[in-house]
mmCIF file of C-alpha atoms and ligand atoms in Angstrom:
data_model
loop_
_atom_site.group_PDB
_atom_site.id
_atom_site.type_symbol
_atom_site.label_atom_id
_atom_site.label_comp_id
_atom_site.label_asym_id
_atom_site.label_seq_id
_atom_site.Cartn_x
_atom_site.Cartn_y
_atom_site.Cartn_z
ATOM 1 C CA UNK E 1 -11.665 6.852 -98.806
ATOM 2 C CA UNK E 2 -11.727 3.346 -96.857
ATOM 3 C CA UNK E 3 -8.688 2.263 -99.111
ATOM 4 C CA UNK E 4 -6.892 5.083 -98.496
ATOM 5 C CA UNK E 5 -6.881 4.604 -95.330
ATOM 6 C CA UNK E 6 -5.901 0.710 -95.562
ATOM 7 C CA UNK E 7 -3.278 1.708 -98.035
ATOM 8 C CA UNK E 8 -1.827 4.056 -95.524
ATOM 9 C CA UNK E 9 -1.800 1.557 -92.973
ATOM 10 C CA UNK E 10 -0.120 -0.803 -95.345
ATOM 11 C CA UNK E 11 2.879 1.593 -97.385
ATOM 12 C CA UNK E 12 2.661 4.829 -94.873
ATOM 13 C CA UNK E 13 2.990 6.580 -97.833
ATOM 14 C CA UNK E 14 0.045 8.721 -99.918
ATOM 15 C CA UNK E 15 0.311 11.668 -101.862
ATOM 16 C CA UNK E 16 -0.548 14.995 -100.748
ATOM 17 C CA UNK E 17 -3.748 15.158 -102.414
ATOM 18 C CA UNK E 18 -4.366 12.219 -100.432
ATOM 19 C CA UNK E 19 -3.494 13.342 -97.368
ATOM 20 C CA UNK E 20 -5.395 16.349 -97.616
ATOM 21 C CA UNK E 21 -8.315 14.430 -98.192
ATOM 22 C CA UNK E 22 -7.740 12.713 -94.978
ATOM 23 C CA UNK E 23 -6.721 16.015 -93.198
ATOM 24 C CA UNK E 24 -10.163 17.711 -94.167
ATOM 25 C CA UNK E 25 -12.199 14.659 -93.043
ATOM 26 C CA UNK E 26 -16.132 15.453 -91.927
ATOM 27 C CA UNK E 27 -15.923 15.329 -88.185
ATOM 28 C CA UNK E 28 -17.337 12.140 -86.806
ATOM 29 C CA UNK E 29 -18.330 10.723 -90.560
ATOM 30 C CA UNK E 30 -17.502 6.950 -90.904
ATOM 31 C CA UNK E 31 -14.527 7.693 -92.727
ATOM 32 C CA UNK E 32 -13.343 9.685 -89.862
ATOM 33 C CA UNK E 33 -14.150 6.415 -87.431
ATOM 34 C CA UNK E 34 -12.317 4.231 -89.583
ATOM 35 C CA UNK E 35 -9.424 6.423 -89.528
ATOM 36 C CA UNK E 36 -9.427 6.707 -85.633
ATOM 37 C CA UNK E 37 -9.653 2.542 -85.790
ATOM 38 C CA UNK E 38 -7.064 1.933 -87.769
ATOM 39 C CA UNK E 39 -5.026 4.276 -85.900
ATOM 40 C CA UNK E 40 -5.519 2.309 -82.758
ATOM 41 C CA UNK E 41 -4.943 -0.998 -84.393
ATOM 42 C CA UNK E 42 -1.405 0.123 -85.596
ATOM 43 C CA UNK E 43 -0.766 1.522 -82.165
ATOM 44 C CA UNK E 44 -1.787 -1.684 -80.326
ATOM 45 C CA UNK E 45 0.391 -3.930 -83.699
ATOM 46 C CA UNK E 46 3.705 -1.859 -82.423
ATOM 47 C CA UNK E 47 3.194 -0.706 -78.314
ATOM 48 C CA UNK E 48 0.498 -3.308 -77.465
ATOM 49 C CA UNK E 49 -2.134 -1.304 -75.020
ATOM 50 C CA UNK E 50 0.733 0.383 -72.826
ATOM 51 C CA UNK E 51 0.691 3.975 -72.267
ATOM 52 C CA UNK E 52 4.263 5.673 -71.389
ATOM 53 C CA UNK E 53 4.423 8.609 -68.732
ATOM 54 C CA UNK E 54 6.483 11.372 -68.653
ATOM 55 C CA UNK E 55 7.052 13.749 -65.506
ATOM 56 C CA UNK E 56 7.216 16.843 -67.113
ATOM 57 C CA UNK E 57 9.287 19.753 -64.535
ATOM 58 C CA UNK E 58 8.611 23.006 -65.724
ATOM 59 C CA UNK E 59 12.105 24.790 -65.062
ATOM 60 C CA UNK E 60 11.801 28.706 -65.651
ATOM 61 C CA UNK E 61 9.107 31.108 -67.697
ATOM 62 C CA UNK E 62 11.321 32.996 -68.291
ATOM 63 C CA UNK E 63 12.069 33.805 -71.902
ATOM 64 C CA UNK E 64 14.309 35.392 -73.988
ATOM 65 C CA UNK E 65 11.973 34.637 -77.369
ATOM 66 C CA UNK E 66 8.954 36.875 -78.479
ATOM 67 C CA UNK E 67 7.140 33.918 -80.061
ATOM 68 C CA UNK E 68 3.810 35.689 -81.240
ATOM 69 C CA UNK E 69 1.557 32.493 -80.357
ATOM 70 C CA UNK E 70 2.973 32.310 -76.306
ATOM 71 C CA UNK E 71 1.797 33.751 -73.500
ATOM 72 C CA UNK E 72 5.142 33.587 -72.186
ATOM 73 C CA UNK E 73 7.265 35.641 -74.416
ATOM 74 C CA UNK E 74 8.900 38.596 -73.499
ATOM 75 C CA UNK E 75 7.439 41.102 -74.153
ATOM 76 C CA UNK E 76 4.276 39.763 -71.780
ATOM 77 C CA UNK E 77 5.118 42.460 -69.074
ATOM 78 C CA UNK E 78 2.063 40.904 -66.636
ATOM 79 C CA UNK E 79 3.651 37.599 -66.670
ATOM 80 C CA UNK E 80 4.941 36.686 -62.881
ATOM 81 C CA UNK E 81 8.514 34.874 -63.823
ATOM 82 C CA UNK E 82 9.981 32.482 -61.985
ATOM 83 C CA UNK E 83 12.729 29.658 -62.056
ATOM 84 C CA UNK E 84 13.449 26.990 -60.660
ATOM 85 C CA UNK E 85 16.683 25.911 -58.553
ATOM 86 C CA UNK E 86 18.708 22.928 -58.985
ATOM 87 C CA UNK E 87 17.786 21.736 -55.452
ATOM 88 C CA UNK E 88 13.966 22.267 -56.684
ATOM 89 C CA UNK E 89 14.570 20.337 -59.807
ATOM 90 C CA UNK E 90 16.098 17.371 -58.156
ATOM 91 C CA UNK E 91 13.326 17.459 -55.258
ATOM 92 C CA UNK E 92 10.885 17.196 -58.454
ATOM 93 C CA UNK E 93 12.558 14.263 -59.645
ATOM 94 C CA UNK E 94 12.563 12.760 -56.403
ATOM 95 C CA UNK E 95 9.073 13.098 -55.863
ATOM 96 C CA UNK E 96 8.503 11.804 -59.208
ATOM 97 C CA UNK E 97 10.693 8.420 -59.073
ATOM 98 C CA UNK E 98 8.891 7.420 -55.607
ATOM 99 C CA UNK E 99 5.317 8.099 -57.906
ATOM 100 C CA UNK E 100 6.752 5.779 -60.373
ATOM 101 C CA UNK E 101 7.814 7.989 -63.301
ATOM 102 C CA UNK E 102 10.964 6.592 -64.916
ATOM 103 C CA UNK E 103 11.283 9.612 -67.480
ATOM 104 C CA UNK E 104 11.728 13.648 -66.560
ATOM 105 C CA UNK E 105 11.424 16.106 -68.817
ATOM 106 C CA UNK E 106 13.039 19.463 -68.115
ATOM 107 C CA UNK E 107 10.824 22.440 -70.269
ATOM 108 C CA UNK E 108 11.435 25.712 -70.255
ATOM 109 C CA UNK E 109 11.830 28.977 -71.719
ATOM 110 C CA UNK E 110 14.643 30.034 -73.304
ATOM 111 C CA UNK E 111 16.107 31.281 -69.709
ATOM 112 C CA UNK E 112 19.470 32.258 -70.200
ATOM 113 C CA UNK E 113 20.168 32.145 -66.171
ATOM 114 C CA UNK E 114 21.134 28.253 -66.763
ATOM 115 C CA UNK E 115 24.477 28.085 -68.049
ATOM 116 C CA UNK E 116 25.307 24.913 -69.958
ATOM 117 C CA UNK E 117 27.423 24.020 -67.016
ATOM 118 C CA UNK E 118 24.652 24.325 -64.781
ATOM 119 C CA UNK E 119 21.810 22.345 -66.971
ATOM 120 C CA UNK E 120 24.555 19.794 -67.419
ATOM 121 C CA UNK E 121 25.259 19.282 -63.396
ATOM 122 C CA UNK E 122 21.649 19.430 -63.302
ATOM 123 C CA UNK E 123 21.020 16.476 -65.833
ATOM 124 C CA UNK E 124 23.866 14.472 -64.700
ATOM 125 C CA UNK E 125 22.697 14.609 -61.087
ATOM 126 C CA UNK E 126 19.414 13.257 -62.118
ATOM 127 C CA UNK E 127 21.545 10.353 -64.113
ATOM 128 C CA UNK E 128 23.289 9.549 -61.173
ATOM 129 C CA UNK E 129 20.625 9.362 -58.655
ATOM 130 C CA UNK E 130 18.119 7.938 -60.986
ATOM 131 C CA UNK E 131 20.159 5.416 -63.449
ATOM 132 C CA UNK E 132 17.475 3.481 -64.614
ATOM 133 C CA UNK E 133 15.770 6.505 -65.904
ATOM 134 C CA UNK E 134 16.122 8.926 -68.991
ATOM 135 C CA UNK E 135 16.170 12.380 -68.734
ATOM 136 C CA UNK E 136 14.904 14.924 -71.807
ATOM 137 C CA UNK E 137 15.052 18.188 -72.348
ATOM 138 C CA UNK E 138 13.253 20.468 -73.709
ATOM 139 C CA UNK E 139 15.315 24.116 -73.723
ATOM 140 C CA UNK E 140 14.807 25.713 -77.232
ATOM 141 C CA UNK E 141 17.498 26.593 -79.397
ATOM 142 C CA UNK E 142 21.051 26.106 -78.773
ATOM 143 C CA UNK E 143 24.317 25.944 -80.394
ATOM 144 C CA UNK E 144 25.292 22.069 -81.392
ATOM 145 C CA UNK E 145 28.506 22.330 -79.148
ATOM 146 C CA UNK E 146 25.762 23.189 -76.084
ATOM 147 C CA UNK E 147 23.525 20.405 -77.353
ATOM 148 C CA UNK E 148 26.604 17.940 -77.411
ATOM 149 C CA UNK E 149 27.878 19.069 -73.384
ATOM 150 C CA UNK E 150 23.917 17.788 -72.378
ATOM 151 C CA UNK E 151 24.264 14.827 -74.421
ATOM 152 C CA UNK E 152 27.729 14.060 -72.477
ATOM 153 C CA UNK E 153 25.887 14.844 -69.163
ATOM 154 C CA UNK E 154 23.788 11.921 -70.127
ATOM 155 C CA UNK E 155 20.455 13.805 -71.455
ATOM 156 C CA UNK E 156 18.591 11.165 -73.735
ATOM 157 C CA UNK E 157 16.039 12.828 -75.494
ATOM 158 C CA UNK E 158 15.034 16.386 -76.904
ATOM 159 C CA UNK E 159 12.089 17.817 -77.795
ATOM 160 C CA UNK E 160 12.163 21.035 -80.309
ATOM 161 C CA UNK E 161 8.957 21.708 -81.928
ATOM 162 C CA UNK E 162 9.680 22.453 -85.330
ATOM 163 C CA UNK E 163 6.264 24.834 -85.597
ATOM 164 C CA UNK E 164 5.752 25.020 -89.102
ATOM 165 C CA UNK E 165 7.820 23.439 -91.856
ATOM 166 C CA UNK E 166 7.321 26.827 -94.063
ATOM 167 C CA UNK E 167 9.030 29.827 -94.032
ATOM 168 C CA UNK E 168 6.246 32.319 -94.630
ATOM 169 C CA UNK E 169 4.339 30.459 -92.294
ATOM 170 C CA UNK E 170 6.865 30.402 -90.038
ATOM 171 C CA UNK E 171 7.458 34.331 -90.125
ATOM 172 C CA UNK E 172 4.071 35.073 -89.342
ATOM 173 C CA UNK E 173 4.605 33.266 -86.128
ATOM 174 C CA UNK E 174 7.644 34.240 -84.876
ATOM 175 C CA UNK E 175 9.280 37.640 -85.059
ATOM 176 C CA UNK E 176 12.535 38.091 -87.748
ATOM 177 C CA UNK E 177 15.097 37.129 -85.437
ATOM 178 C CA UNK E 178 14.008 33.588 -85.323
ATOM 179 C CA UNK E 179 14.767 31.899 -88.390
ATOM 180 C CA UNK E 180 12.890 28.632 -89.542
ATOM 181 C CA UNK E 181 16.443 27.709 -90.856
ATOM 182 C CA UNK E 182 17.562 27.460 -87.555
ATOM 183 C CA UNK E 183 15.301 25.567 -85.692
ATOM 184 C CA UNK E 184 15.452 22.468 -88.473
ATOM 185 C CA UNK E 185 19.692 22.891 -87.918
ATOM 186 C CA UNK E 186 18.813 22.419 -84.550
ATOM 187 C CA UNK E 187 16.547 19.591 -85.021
ATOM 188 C CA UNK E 188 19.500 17.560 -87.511
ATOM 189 C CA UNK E 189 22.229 18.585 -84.776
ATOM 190 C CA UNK E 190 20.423 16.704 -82.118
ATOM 191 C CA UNK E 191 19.945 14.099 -84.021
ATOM 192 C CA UNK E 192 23.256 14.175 -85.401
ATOM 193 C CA UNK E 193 24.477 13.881 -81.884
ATOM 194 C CA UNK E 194 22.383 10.909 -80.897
ATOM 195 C CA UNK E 195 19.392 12.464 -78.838
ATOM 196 C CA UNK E 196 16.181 10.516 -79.349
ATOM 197 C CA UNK E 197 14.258 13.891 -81.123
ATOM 198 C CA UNK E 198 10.887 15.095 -80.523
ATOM 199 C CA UNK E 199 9.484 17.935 -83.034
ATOM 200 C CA UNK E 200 5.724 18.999 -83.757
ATOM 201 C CA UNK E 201 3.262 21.607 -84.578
ATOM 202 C CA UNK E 202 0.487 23.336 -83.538
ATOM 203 C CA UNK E 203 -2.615 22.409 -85.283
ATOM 204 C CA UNK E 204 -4.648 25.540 -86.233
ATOM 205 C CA UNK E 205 -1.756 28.063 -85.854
ATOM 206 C CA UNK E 206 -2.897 31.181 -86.881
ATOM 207 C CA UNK E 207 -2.914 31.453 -90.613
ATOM 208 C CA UNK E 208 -1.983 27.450 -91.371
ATOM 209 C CA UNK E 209 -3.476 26.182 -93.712
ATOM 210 C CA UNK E 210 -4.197 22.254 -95.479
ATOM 211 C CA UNK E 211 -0.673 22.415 -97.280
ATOM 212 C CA UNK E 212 1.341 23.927 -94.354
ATOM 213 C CA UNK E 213 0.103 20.803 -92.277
ATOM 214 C CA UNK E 214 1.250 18.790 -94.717
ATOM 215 C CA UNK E 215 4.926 20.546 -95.643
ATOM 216 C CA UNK E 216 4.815 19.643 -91.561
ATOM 217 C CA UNK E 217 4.220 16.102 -92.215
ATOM 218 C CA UNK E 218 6.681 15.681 -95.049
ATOM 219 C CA UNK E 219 9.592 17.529 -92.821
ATOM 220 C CA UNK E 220 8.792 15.187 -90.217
ATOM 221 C CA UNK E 221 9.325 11.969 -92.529
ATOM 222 C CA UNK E 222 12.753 13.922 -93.509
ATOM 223 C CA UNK E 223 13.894 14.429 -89.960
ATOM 224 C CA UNK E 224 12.151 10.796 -88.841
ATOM 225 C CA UNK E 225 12.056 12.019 -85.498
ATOM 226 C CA UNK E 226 11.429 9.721 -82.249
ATOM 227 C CA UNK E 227 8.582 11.769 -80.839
ATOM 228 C CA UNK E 228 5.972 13.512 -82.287
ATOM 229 C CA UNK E 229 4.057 15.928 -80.297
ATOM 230 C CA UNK E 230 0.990 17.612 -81.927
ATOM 231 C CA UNK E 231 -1.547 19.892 -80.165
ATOM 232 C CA UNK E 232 -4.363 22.510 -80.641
ATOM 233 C CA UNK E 233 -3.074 26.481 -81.362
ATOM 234 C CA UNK E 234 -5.123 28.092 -77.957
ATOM 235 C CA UNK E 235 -4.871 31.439 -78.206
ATOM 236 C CA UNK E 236 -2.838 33.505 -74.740
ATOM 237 C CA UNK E 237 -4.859 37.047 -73.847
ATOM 238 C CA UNK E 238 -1.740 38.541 -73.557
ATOM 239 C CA UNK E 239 -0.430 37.700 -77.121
ATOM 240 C CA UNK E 240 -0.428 39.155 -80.183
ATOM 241 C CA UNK E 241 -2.979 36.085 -81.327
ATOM 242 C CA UNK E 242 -5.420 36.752 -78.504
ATOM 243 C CA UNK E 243 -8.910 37.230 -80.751
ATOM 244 C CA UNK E 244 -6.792 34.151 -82.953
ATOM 245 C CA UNK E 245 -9.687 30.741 -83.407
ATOM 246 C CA UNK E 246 -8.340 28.018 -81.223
ATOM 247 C CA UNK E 247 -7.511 24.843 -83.097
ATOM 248 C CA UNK E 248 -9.922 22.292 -83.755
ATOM 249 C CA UNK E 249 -10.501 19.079 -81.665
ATOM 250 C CA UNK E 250 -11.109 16.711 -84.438
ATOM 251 C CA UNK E 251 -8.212 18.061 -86.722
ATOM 252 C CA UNK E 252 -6.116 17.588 -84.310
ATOM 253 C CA UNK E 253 -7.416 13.837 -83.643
ATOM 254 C CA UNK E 254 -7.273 13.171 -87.472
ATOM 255 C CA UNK E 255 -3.812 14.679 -87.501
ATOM 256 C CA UNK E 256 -2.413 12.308 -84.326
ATOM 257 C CA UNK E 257 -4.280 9.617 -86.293
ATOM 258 C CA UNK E 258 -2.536 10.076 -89.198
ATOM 259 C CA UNK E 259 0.743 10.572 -87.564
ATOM 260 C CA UNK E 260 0.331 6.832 -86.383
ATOM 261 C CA UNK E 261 0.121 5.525 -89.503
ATOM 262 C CA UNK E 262 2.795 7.453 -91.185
ATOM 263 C CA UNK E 263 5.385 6.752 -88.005
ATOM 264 C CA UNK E 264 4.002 3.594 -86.524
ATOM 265 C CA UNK E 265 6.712 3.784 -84.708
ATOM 266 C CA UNK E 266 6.933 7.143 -83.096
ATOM 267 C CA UNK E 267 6.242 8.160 -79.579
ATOM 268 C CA UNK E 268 3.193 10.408 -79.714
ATOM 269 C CA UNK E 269 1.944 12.432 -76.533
ATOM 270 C CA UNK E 270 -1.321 13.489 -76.007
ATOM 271 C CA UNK E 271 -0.676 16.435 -75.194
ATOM 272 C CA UNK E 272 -1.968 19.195 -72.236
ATOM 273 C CA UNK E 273 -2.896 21.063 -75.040
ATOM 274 C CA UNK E 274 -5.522 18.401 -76.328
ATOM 275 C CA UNK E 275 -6.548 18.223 -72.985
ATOM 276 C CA UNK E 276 -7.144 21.618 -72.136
ATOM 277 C CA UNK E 277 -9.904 22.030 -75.372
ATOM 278 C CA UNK E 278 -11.689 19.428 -73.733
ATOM 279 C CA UNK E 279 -12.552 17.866 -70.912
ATOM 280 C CA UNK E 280 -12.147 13.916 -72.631
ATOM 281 C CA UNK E 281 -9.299 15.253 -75.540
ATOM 282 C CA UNK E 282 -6.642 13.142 -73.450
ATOM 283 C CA UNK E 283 -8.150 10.213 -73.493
ATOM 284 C CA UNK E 284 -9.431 10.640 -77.274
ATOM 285 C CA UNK E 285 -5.942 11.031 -78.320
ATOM 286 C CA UNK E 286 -5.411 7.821 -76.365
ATOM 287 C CA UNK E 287 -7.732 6.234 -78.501
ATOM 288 C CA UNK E 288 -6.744 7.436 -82.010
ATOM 289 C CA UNK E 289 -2.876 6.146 -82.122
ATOM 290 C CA UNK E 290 -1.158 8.516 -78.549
ATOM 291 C CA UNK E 291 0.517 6.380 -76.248
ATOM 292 C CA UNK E 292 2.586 8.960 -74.682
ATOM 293 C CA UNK E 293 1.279 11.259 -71.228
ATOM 294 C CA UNK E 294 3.157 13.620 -69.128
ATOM 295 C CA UNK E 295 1.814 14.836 -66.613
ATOM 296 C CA UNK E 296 3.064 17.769 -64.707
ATOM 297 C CA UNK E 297 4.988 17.345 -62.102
ATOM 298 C CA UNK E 298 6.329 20.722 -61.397
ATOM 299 C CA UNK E 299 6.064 22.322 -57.852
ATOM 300 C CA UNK E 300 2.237 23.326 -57.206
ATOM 301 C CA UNK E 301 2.433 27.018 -57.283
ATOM 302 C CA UNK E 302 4.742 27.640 -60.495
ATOM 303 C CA UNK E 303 1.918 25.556 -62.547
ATOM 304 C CA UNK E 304 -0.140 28.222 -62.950
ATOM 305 C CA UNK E 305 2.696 30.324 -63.969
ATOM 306 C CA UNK E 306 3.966 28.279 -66.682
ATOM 307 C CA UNK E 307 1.327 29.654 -68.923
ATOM 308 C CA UNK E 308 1.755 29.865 -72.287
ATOM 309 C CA UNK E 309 -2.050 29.343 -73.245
ATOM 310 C CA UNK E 310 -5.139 30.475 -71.534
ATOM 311 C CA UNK E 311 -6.968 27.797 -69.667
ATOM 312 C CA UNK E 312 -3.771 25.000 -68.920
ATOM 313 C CA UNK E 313 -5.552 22.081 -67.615
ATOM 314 C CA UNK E 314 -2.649 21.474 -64.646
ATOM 315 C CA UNK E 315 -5.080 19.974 -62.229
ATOM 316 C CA UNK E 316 -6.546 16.443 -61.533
ATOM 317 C CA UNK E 317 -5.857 14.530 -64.615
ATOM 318 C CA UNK E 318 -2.895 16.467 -66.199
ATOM 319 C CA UNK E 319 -1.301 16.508 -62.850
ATOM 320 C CA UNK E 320 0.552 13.800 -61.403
ATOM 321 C CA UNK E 321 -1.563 13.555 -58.469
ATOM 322 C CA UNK E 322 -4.147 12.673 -60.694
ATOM 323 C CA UNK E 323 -1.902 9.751 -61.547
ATOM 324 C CA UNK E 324 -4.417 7.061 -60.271
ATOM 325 C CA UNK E 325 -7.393 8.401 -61.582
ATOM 326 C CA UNK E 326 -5.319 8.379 -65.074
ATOM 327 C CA UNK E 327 -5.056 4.972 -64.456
ATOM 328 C CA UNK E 328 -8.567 3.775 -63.994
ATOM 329 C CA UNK E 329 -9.219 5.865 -66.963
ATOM 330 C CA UNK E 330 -7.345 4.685 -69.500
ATOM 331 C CA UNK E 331 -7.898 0.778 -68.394
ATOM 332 C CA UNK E 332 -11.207 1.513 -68.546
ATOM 333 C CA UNK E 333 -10.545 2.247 -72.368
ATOM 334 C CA UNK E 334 -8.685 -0.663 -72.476
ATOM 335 C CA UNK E 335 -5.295 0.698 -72.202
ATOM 336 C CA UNK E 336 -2.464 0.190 -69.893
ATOM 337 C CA UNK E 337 0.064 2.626 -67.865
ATOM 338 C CA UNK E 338 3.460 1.608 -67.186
ATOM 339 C CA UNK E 339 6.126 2.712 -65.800
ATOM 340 C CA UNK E 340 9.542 1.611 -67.964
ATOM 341 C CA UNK E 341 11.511 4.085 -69.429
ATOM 342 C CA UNK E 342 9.254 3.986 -72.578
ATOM 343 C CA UNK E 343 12.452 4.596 -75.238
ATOM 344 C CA UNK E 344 11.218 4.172 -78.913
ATOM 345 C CA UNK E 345 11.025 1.098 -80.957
ATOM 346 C CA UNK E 346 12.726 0.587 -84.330
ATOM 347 C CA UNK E 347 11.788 -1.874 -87.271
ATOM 348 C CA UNK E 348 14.617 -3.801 -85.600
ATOM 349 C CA UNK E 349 13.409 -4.539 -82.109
ATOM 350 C CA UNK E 350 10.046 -5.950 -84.002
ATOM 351 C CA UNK E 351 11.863 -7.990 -86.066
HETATM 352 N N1 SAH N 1 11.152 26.929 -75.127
HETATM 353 C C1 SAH N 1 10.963 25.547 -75.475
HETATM 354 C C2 SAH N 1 9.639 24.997 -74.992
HETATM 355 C C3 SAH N 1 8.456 25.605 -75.684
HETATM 356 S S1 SAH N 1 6.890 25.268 -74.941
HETATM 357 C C4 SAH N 1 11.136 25.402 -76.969
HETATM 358 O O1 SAH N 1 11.374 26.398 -77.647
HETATM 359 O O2 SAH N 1 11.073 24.291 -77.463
HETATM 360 C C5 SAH N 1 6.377 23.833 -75.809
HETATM 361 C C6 SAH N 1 5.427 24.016 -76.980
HETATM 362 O O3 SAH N 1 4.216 24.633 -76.575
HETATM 363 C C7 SAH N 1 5.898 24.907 -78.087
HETATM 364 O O4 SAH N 1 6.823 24.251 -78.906
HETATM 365 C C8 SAH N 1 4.611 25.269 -78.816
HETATM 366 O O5 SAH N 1 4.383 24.430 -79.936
HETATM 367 C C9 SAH N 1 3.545 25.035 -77.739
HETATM 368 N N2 SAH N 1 2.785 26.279 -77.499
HETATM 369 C C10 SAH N 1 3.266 27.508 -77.226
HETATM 370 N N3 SAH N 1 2.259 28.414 -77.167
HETATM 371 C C11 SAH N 1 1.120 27.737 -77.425
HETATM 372 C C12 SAH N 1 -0.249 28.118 -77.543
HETATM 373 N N4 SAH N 1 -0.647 29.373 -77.402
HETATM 374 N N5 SAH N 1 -1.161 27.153 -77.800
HETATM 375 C C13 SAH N 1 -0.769 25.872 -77.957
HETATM 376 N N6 SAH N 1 0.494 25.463 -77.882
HETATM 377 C C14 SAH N 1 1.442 26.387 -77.625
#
């Protein structure tokens, strides 16, 4: 098992059967450690010990998707919507550049109240005020001429979790009118177009099992995305998957691991998610190959609202109030924050 792991750091390639070995790992077994070490080492060979932040504005919960796994879907009828006004994004971002964050990252529903037009003013606004900084998106699925208008605004970067990389899978998660079809078009416009692309999973989606994970993994090395973002399935009480397991801590450690050493050179968030199964799962993510935070920095009282799991850590260190704290934190663990723009690196720029 050790030279799996050192020929994965070497090629970052195995075979499946290999990386299901590495998947189902004994929690905290010396193989595991190993695999958390070498993680870190090919983090710290490519990004050094700097950690990249992300203000992450939380535009609208509103939704026109019935995604079966999130609490805000629309058919959640006890689900207090709101949105967010131009004005309020921009005061967001303004707040957010004086704390030091040089990246924003509009999320939302699929909230058809934004025209292109307006997401586009919204965007280029941002550009304009904030040059030196990169704005991404994060909006669901549009059509690539829609993608294209944000990428003229001067949007950078896109995130579009890909969910699960197999169609039954993928059915049992969504209902019929979203196709998994779709979504990867979507993923291969925005890349077509030239958006730095983020896509992901959930780990310990209801019914995934050893070889979805891994389809996952191999659809991410076909897409060769920029970002990776990975967290635990926690189930919503007001979804379909309420009495669902949550996913599991160390999977989803061994699974950001692993994504290190099969993208050394993706960005890879640890995620809200990860840090809302436990009180340390930021900073463990930290340590097994993450180098990617964002906290939120949407207005106080929509935080709460932007629920699409039960038990959001939005407070104190997922918040970017708890900014300094995050700092002390993570130097204490040997890391570093900083505040550049964070874009990827490529095989070139270490050359
Ligand atoms: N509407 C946007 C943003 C989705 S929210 C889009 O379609 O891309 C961001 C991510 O949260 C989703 O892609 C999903 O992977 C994750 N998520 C949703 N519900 C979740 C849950 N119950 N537990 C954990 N993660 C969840």
């Amino acid at each position: 098992m050790f030279s799996l792991i050192d020929t994965l750091f070497e090629t970052q390639e195995l075979d499946n059967n290999q990386l299901k070995q590495l998947i189902e790992l004994e929690d905290n077994s010396p193989q595991e450690e190993y695999l958390f070490k070498q993680a870190d080492k090919k983090r710290k060979e490519i990004y050094g010990i700097d950690i990249y932040i992300r203000g992450l504005i939380e535009i609208s919960n509103y939704c026109k998707n019935n995604c079966l796994y999130c609490g805000i879907r629309c058919s959640n009828l006890n689900v207090e919507r709101y949105r967010l006004s131009r004005e309020e994004i921009l005061e967001c971002a303004k707040y957010g550049y004086s704390l030091g964050f040089r990246t924003f990252v509009m999320q939302g529903g699929e909230d058809l109240h934004y025209s292109d037009d307006e997401v586009c003013k919204i965007v280029s606004q941002i550009k304009e005020q904030y040059p030196d900084c990169a704005v991404t998106l994060s909006l669901g699925e549009k059509d690539k001429s829609t993608y294209q208008a944000y990428f003229n605004a001067g949007a950078d970067r896109y995130l579009l979790r890909h969910e699960t990389a197999i169609e039954e899978h993928y059915k049992l998660l969504h209902p019929s009118a979203m196709k998994l079809s779709k979504r990867k078009q979507c993923l291969f416009d925005l890349k077509e177009i030239g958006f730095q692309v983020g896509s992901g999973f959930m780990v310990g989606s209801p019914f995934q099992t050893t070889d979805n994970i891994i389809a996952d993994l191999r659809f991410l090395q076909e897409l060769q995305p920029e970002m990776i973002g990975i967290g635990p399935f926690i189930p919503h009480k007001e979804t379909p998957f309420k009495d669902k397991a949550q996913g599991d801590l160390h999977k989803t450690l061994r699974l950001v691991a692993i994504l290190r050493l099969l993208f050394p050179y993706s960005l890879i968030p640890s995620t809200t998610a990860l840090g809302s199964i436990a009180e340390n799962g930021r900073e463990l993510g930290l340590q097994v190959g993450a180098n990617v935070v964002m906290p939120n920095l949407s207005p106080t009282d929509v935080r709460k609202l932007y629920n699409l799991y039960n038990n959001k850590a939005f407070i104190g260190k997922e918040a970017v109030e708890g900014l300094s704290d995050l700092k002390l934190q993570t130097q204490a663990l040997g890391y570093r924050i900083v505040t550049e723009r964070g874009d990827a690196l490529t095989w070139e720029d270490k050359r």
